[in-house]
XYZ file of C-alpha atoms in Angstrom:
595
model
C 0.000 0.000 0.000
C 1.167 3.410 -0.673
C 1.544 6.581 0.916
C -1.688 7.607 -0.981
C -3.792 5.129 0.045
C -2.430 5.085 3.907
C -3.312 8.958 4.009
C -6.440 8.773 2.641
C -6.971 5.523 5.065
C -6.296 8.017 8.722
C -7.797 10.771 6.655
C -10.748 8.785 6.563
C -10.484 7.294 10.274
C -9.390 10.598 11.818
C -12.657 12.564 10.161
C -14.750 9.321 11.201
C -13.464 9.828 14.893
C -14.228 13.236 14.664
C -17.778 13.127 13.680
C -18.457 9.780 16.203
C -17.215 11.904 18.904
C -19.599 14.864 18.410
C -22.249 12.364 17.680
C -21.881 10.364 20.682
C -21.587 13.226 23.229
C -24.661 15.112 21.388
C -26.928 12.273 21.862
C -25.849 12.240 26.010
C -27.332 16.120 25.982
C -30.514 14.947 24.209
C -32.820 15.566 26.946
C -30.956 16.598 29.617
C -29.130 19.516 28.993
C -30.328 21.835 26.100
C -27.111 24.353 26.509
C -24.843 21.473 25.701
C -26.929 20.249 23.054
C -26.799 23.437 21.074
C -23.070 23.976 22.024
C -22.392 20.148 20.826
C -23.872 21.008 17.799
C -21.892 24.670 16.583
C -18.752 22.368 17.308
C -20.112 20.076 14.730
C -21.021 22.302 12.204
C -17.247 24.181 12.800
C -16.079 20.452 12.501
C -17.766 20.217 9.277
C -16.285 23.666 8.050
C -13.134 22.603 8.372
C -12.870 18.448 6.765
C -14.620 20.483 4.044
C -11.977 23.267 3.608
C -8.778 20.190 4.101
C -11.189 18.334 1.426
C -10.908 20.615 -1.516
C -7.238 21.278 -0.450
C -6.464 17.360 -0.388
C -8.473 17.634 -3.887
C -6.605 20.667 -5.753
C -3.181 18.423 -4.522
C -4.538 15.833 -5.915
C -5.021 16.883 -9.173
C -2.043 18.713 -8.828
C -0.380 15.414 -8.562
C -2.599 13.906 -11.725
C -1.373 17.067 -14.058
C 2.428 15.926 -12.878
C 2.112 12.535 -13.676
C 0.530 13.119 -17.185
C 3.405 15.804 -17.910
C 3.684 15.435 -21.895
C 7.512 14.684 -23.334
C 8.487 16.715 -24.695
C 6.917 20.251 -23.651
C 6.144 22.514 -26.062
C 4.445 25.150 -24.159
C 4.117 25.766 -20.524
C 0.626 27.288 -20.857
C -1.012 23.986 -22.326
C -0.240 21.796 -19.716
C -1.101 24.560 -16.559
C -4.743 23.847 -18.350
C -4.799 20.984 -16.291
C -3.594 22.445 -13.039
C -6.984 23.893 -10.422
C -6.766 27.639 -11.552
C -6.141 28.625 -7.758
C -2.871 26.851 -7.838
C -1.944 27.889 -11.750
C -0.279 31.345 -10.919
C 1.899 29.597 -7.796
C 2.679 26.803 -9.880
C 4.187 28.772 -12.814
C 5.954 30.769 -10.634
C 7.746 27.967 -8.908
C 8.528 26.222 -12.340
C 9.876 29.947 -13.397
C 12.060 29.878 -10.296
C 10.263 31.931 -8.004
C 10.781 29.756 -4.815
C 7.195 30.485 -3.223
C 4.755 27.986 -1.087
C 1.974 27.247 -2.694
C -1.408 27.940 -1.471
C -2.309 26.227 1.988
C -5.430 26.198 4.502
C -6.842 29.297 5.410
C -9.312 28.579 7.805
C -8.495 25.400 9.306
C -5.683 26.092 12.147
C -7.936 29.004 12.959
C -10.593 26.569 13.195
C -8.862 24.111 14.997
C -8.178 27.232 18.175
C -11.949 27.908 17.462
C -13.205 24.388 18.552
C -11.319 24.099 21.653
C -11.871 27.511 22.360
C -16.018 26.599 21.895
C -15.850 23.576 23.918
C -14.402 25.155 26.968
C -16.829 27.493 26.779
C -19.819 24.567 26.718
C -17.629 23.777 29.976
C -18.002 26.964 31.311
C -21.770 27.769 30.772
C -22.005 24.079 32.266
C -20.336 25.038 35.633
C -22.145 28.350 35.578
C -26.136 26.701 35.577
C -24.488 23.708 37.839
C -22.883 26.296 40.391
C -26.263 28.272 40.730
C -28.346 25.382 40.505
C -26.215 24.317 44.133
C -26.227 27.285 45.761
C -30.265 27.626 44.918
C -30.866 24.323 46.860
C -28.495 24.907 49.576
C -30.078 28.313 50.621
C -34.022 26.605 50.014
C -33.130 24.043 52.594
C -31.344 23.059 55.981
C -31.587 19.424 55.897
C -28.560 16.935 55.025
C -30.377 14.512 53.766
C -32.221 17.048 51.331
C -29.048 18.609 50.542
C -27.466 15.465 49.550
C -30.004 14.415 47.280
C -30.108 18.410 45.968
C -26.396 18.297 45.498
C -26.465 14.740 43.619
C -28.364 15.715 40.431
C -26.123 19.244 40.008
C -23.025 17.222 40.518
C -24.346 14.442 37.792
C -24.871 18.031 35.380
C -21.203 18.617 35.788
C -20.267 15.869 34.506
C -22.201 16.274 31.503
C -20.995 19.427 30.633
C -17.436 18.809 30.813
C -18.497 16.464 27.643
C -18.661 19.801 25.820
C -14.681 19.996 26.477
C -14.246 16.696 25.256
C -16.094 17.614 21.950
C -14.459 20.761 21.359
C -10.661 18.879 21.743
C -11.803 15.420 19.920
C -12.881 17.488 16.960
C -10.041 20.215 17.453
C -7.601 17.006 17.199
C -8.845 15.367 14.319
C -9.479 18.520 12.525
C -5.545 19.096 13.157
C -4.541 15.541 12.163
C -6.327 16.154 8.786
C -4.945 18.981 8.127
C -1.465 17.796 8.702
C -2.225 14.422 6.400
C -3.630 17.228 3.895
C -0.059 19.405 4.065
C 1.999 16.229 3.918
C 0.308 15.566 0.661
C 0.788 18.661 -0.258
C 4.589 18.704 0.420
C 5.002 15.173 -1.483
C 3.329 17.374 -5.041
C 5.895 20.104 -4.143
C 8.525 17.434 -3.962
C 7.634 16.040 -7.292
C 7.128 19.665 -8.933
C 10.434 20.825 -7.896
C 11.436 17.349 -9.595
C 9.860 17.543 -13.048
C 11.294 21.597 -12.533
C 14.679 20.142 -12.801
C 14.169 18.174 -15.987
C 10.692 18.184 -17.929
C 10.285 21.933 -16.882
C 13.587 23.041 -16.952
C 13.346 25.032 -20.697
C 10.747 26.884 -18.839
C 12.632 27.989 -15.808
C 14.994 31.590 -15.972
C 17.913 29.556 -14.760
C 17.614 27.675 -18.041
C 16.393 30.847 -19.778
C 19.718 32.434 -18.779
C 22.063 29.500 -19.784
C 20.057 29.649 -23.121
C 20.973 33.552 -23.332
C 24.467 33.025 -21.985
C 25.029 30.600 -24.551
C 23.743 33.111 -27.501
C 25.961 35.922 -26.016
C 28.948 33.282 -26.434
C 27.843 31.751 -30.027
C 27.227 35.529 -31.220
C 30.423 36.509 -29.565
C 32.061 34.197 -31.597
C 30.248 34.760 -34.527
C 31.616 38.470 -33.923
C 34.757 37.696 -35.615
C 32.853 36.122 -39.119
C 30.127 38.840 -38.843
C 33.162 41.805 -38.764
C 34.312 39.796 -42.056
C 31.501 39.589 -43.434
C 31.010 43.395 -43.220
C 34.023 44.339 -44.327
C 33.445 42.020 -47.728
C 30.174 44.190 -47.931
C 32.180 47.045 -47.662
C 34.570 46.426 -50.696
C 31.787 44.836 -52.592
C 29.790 48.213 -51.970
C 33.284 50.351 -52.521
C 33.665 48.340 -55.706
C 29.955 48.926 -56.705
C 30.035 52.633 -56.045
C 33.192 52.488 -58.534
C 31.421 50.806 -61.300
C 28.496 52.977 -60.645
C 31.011 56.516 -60.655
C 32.162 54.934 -63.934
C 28.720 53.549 -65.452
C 27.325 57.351 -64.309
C 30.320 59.116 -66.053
C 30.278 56.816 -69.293
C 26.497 57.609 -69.516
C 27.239 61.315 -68.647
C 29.618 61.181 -71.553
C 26.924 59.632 -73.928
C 24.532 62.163 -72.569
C 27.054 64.924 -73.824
C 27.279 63.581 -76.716
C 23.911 62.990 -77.461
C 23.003 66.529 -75.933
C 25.772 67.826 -78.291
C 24.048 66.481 -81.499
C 20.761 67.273 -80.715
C 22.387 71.158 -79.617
C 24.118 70.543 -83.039
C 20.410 69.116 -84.896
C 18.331 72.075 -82.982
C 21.149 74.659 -83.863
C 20.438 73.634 -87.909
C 16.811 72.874 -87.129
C 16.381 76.904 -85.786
C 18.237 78.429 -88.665
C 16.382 76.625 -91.346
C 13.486 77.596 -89.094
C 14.614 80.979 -89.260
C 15.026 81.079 -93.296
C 11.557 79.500 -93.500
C 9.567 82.045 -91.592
C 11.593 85.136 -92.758
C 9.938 83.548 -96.565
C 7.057 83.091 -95.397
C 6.462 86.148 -93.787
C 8.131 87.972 -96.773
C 5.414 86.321 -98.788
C 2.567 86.696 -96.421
C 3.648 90.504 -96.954
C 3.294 90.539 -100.271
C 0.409 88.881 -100.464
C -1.220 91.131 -98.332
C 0.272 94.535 -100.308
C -0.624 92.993 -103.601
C -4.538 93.246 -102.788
C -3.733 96.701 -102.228
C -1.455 97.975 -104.825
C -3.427 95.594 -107.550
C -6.594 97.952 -106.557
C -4.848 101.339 -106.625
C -3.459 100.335 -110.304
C -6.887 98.901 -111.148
C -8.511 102.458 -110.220
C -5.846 104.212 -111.841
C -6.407 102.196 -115.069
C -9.979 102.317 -115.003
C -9.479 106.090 -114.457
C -6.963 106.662 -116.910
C -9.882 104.684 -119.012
C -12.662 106.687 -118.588
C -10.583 110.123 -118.902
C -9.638 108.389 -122.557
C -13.196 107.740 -122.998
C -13.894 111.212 -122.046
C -11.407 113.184 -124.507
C -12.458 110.830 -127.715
C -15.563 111.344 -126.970
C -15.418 115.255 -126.432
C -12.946 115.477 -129.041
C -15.051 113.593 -131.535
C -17.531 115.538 -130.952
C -16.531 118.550 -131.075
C -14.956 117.385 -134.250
C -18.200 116.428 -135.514
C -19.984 119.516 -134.600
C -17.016 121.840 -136.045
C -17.032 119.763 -139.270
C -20.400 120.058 -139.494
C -20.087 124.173 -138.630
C -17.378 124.474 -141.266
C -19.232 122.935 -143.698
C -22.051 124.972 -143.322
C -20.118 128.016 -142.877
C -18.109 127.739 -146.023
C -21.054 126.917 -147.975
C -23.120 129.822 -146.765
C -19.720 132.490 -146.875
C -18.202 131.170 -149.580
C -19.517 133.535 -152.191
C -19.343 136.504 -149.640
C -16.150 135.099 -148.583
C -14.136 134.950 -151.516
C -12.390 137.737 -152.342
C -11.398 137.802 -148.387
C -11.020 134.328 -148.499
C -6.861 134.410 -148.489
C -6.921 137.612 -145.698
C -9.250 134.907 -143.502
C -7.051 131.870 -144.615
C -3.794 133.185 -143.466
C -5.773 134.578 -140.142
C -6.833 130.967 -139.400
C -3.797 129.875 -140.570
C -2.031 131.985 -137.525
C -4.326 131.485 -135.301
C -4.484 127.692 -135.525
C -0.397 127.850 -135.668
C -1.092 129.830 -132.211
C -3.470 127.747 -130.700
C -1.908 124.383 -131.632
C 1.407 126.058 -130.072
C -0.040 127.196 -127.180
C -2.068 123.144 -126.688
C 1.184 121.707 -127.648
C 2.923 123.848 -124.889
C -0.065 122.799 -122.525
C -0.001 119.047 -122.990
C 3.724 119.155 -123.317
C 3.479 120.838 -119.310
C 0.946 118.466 -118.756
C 2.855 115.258 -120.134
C 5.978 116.362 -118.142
C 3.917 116.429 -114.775
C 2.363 113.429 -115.328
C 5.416 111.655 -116.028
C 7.028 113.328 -113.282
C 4.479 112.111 -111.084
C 4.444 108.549 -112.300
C 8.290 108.637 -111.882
C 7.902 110.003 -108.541
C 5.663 107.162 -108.178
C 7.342 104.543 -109.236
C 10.848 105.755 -107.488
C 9.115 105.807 -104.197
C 7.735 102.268 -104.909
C 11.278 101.219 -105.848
C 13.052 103.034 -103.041
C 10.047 101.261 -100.709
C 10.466 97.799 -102.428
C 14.795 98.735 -101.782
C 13.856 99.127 -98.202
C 11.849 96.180 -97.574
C 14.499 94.542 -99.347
C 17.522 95.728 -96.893
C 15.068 95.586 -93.647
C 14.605 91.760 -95.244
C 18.281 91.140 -95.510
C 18.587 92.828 -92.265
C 16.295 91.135 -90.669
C 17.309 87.573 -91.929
C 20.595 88.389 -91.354
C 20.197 89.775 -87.786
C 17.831 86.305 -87.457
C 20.502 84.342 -88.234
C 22.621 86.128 -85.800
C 20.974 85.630 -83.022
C 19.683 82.044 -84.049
C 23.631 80.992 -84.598
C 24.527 82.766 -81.241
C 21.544 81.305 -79.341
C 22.762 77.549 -80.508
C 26.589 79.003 -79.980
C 25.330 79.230 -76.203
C 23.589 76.601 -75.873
C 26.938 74.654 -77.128
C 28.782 76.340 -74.423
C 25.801 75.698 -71.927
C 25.526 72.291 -72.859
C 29.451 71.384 -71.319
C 27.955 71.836 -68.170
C 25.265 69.199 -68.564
C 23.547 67.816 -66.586
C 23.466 70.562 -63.978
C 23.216 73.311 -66.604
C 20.116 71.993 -68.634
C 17.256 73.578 -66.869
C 19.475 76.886 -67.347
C 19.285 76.051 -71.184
C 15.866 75.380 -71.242
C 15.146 78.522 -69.817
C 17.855 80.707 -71.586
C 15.830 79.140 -74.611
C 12.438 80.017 -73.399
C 13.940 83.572 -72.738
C 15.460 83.858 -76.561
C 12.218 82.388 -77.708
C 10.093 85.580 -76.004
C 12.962 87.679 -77.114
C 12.546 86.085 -80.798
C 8.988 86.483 -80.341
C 9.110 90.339 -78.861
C 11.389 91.036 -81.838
C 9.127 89.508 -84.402
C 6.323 91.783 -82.784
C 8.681 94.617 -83.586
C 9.307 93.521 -87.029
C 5.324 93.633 -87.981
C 5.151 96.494 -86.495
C 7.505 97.550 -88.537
C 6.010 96.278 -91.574
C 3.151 97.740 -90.114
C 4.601 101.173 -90.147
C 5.560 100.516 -93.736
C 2.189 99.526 -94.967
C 0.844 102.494 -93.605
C 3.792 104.390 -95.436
C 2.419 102.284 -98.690
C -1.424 103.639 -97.786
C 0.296 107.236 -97.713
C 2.144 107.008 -100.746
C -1.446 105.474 -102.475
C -3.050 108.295 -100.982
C -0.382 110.872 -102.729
C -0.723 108.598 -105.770
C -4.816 109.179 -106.003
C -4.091 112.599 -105.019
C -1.797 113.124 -108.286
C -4.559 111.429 -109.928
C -6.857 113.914 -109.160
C -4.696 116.741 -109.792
C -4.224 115.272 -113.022
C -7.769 114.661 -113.426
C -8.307 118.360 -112.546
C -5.758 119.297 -114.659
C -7.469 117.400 -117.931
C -10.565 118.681 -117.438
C -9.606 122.295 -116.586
C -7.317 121.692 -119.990
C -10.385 120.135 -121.440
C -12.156 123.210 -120.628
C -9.785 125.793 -121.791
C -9.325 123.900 -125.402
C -12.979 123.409 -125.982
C -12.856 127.157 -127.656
C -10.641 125.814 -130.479
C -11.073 122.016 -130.639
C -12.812 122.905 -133.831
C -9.673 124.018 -135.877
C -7.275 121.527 -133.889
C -9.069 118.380 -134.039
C -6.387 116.147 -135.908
C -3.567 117.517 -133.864
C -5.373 116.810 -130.531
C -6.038 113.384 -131.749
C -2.456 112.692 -132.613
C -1.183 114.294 -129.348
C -4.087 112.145 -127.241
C -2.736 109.195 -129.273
C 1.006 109.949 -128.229
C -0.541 110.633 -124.555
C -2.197 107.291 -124.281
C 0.797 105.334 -125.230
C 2.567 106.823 -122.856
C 0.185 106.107 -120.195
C 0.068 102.590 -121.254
C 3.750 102.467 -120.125
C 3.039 103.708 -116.744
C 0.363 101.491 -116.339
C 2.973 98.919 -117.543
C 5.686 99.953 -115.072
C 3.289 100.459 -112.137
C 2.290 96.738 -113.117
C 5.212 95.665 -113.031
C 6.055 96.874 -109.729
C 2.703 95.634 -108.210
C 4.296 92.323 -109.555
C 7.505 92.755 -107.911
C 5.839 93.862 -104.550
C 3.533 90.475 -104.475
C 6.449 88.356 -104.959
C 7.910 90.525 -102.256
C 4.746 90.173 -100.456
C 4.938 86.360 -100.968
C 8.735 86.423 -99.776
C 7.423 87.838 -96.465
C 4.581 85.465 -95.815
C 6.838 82.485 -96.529
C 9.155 83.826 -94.221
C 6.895 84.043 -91.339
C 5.508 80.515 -92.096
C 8.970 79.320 -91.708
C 9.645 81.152 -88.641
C 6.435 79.912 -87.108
C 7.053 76.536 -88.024
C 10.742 77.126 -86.581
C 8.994 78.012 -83.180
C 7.529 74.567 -83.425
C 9.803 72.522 -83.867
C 12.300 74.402 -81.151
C 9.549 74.031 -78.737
C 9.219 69.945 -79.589
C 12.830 69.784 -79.657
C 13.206 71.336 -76.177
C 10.302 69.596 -74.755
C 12.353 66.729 -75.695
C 16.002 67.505 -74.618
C 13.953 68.337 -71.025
C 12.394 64.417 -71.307
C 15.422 62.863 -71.663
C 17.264 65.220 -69.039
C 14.404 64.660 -66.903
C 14.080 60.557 -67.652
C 18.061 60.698 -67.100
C 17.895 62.299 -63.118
C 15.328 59.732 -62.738
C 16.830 56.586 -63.304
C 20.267 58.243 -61.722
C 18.356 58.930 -58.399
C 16.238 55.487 -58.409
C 19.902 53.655 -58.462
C 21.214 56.143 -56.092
C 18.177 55.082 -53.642
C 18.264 51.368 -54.355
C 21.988 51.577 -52.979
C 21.578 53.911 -50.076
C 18.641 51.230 -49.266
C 20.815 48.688 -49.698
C 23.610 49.990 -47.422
C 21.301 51.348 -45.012
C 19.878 47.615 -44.280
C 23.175 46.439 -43.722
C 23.605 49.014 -41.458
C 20.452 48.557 -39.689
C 21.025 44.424 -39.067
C 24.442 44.924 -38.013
C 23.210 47.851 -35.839
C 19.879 45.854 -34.277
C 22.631 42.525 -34.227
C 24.917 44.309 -31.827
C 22.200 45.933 -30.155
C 20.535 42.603 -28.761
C 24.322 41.241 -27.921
C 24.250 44.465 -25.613
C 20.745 43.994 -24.311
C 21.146 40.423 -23.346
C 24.681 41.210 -21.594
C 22.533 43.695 -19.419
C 19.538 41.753 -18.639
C 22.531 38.718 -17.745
C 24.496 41.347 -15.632
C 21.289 41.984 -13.670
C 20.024 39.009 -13.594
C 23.816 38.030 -11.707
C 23.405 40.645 -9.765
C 20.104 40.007 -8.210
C 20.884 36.368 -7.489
């Protein structure tokens, strides 16, 4: 037989003693002694309180004792097999595995009970004496007899005896309360035995003894590994040294190509801009000239359908009057020629003057009146030709002052460009700032052509002017020959003949001017075609050139950042490596010092 079984045996016989001694002296005070009854019976029920306290402590031990037997091997985790521990012993029993040496939890009421049921039987005792005393005392003052006094005595004395029963209660029950309790503890102390046992080996991963060999042990495999880990960072080292090499060199190779490219497409833009420049200086040449040929093509057109008319006019006056002095003649002669005869010679050679007069004196006139109109027309057509000269040198000018600044503007931007990459946002913006300053000065150059048109309007303006001075001057000449038209008619006719073939050459050399200003004209518009389309393509080009740039930094700074981030994790694990070598050399240091 076992310990078990032999404590649960005189568990059994000590609780069974216990409860036949308060049964046996109860059933004495039936009847006789109510005050020992009752006190009989709170020793019982104190008796009770107590086997059932040492009962569920003799039952948390023992399944205490079940949980150590059925200890898994191995064991994973502390916390699944506590599971099976009573949860008022889980917190004590963990923190004696851990290697906190504290006493589990014992009895707390049952040595205080144990006190309590002596303590209540001597007072059964007491209250016993107390009634028996008084009882005596009562019956010796009622009476004098001996006899009386015996037999008065006899029965208090027999009550005595009775209630000394209460003592013998109160200490039966007080002792085999105690004896439990101490089978219960013993018990108790065999678990604890076994616990600090299975601490030693099954528990032993668990414990902070262990825990601290386990971190001991790290601090010396990591101290070791020290030495390997130090190599192992100074490979990284060179490998990173050598990688930021081949990156300097990869960066300046493709900084190189990047020149070069940058160069050429400086080079490309440089052509690009002053075939640009050509263009537009055509096309707004010819956009000129097409717009001054609307103008001058209408002026000639009302100056020939003028000059028309004013022909129409004079043959038509001129025939006229022709007809009409014919006609006058005619009838004259035939009428005068009989009175007329003998004067007929006197009259002749008076005609004969005056016409020789008159025809002098219209000869004179037209002669006047040729020589200012061809003084106008030349007047005309020199300013036309000195304007069309002008346009010509602003052109040149203008195209060559284009070209200027186009081949300086790509001359900087060579220069600029040797400072790539740093330099190209300057170049982008010097470019945007010669582009305005192209654009400003184009602004100037139609207002200048601007200016000039309004120059052509005023010298169109003197030109209709001349036209109707000459107009005036025809019909006021017109006018004054009417008088004698009738003598002069074939001489007028030749001399309007002579007149209108030399108009027709004006007309022909202001035609031929209106033809060179609309190819002019056309030179201009072509020229600012060009230059627009010039804009254009600079702005795509640039727009470019800042895409690559731009594309360029990127990829530079996402290779930059992949090997910072790279570096900085080696950094980092070395850093956190040594930082837990350090952190479990403190929390061992303590732990050394507070054992």
């Amino acid at each position: 037989m076992n310990n078990t079984a032999l404590n649960r045996l005189f568990f059994a016989i000590a609780f069974a003693l216990g409860l036949l001694a308060v049964v046996w002296i109860g059933a004495g005070f039936v009847g006789t002694s109510t005050l020992a009854l009752v006190m009989t019976i709170a020793i019982g029920g104190v008796y009770l309180m107590g086997a059932q306290e040492v009962r569920r402590f003799r039952a948390a031990t023992t399944a205490l004792g079940q949980a150590l037997a059925d200890v898994p091997q191995p064991l994973a985790q502390l916390g699944d097999w506590l599971g099976r521990v009573p949860p008022a012993l889980q917190a004590a029993v963990r923190a004696r595995i851990e290697g906190e040496r504290g006493a589990l939890p014992g009895l707390a009421l049952t040595p205080y009970l144990v006190g309590l049921l002596v303590m209540l039987g001597m007072l059964g005792t007491f209250l016993g004496l107390v009634v028996t005393f008084r009882g005596a005392v009562f019956t010796l003052e009622g009476t004098a007899d001996l006899q009386a006094i015996r037999s008065a005595l006899a029965a208090p004395i027999k009550g005595l005896g009775l209630a000394f029963g209460t003592s013998v209660v109160g200490v039966a029950t007080s002792a085999m309360l105690g004896l439990m309790s101490a089978i219960s503890r013993r018990e108790r102390l065999d678990v604890v035995r076994q616990l600090d046992a299975l601490t030693a080996t099954v528990f032993r991963p668990f414990t902070l003894a262990h825990q601290r060999q386990q971190s001991l042990d790290a601090l010396q495999q990591q101290a070791g590994a020290l030495p390997a880990v130090v190599d192992q960072l100074q490979a990284l080292m060179a490998q990173i040294e050598r990688r930021g090499q081949q990156l300097d060199e990869q960066l300046l190779q493709r900084q190189a190509v990047f020149h070069r490219e940058a160069s050429s497409a400086y080079q490309e833009l440089g052509q690009s801009v002053a075939r640009s420049l050509n263009e537009s200086l055509s096309a707004s040449a010819r956009i000129a000239g097409e717009t001054l040929q609307p103008v001058v093509e209408n002026a000639m057109t009302a100056i020939a359908a003028e000059t028309t008319r004013l022909h129409a006019r004079v043959l038509e006056t001129v025939q006229t009057q022709t007809g009409e002095l014919l006609a006058g003649v005619q009838a004259t002669v035939s009428r005068a020629h009989a009175e007329q005869a003998a004067a007929g010679e006197h009259q002749r050679v008076a005609w004969t003057n005056a016409l020789q007069a008159m025809a002098t004196t219209l000869q004179t006139e037209w002669r006047q009146l040729g020589a200012q109109t061809l003084a106008q027309q030349q007047a005309v057509g020199q300013t036309l030709e000195q304007t069309a000269t002008r346009w010509r040198d602003e052109l040149a000018a203008l195209r060559s002052e284009e070209a200027a600044r186009g081949e300086a503007a790509v001359q900087r931007l060579l220069d600029t460009a040797a400072d790539a990459p740093k330099a190209a946002a300057e170049v982008i913006a010097q470019l945007k700032r010669e582009t305005a300053q192209l654009g400003e000065r184009d602004n100037l150059a139609l207002q200048e052509r601007n200016a000039l048109m309004n120059n052509i309007g005023i010298l169109l303006q003197t030109v209709a002017q001349a036209t109707g001075e000459q107009r005036a001057a025809i019909e006021s000449l017109v006018g004054s020959a009417s008088a004698v038209l009738d003598q002069v008619g074939r001489q007028f006719s030749e001399t309007v003949g002579a007149q209108a073939v030399r108009a027709e050459d004006v007309a022909a050399q202001v035609s031929g001017s209106a033809i060179e200003l609309a190819s002019l004209g056309e030179a201009f518009g072509h020229g600012v075609q060009l230059f627009a389309a010039t804009n254009e393509k600079l702005i795509d080009s640039l727009q470019r050139i800042e895409e690559a740039v731009g594309q360029s930094m990127v990829r530079s700074d996402e290779q930059l950042a992949y090997y910072v981030a790279q570096a900085r994790e080696v950094i980092d694990l070395s850093i956190a490596s040594q930082q837990g070598i350090v952190d479990d050399l403190r929390r061992l240091r303590t732990a050394e010092r507070t054992e």
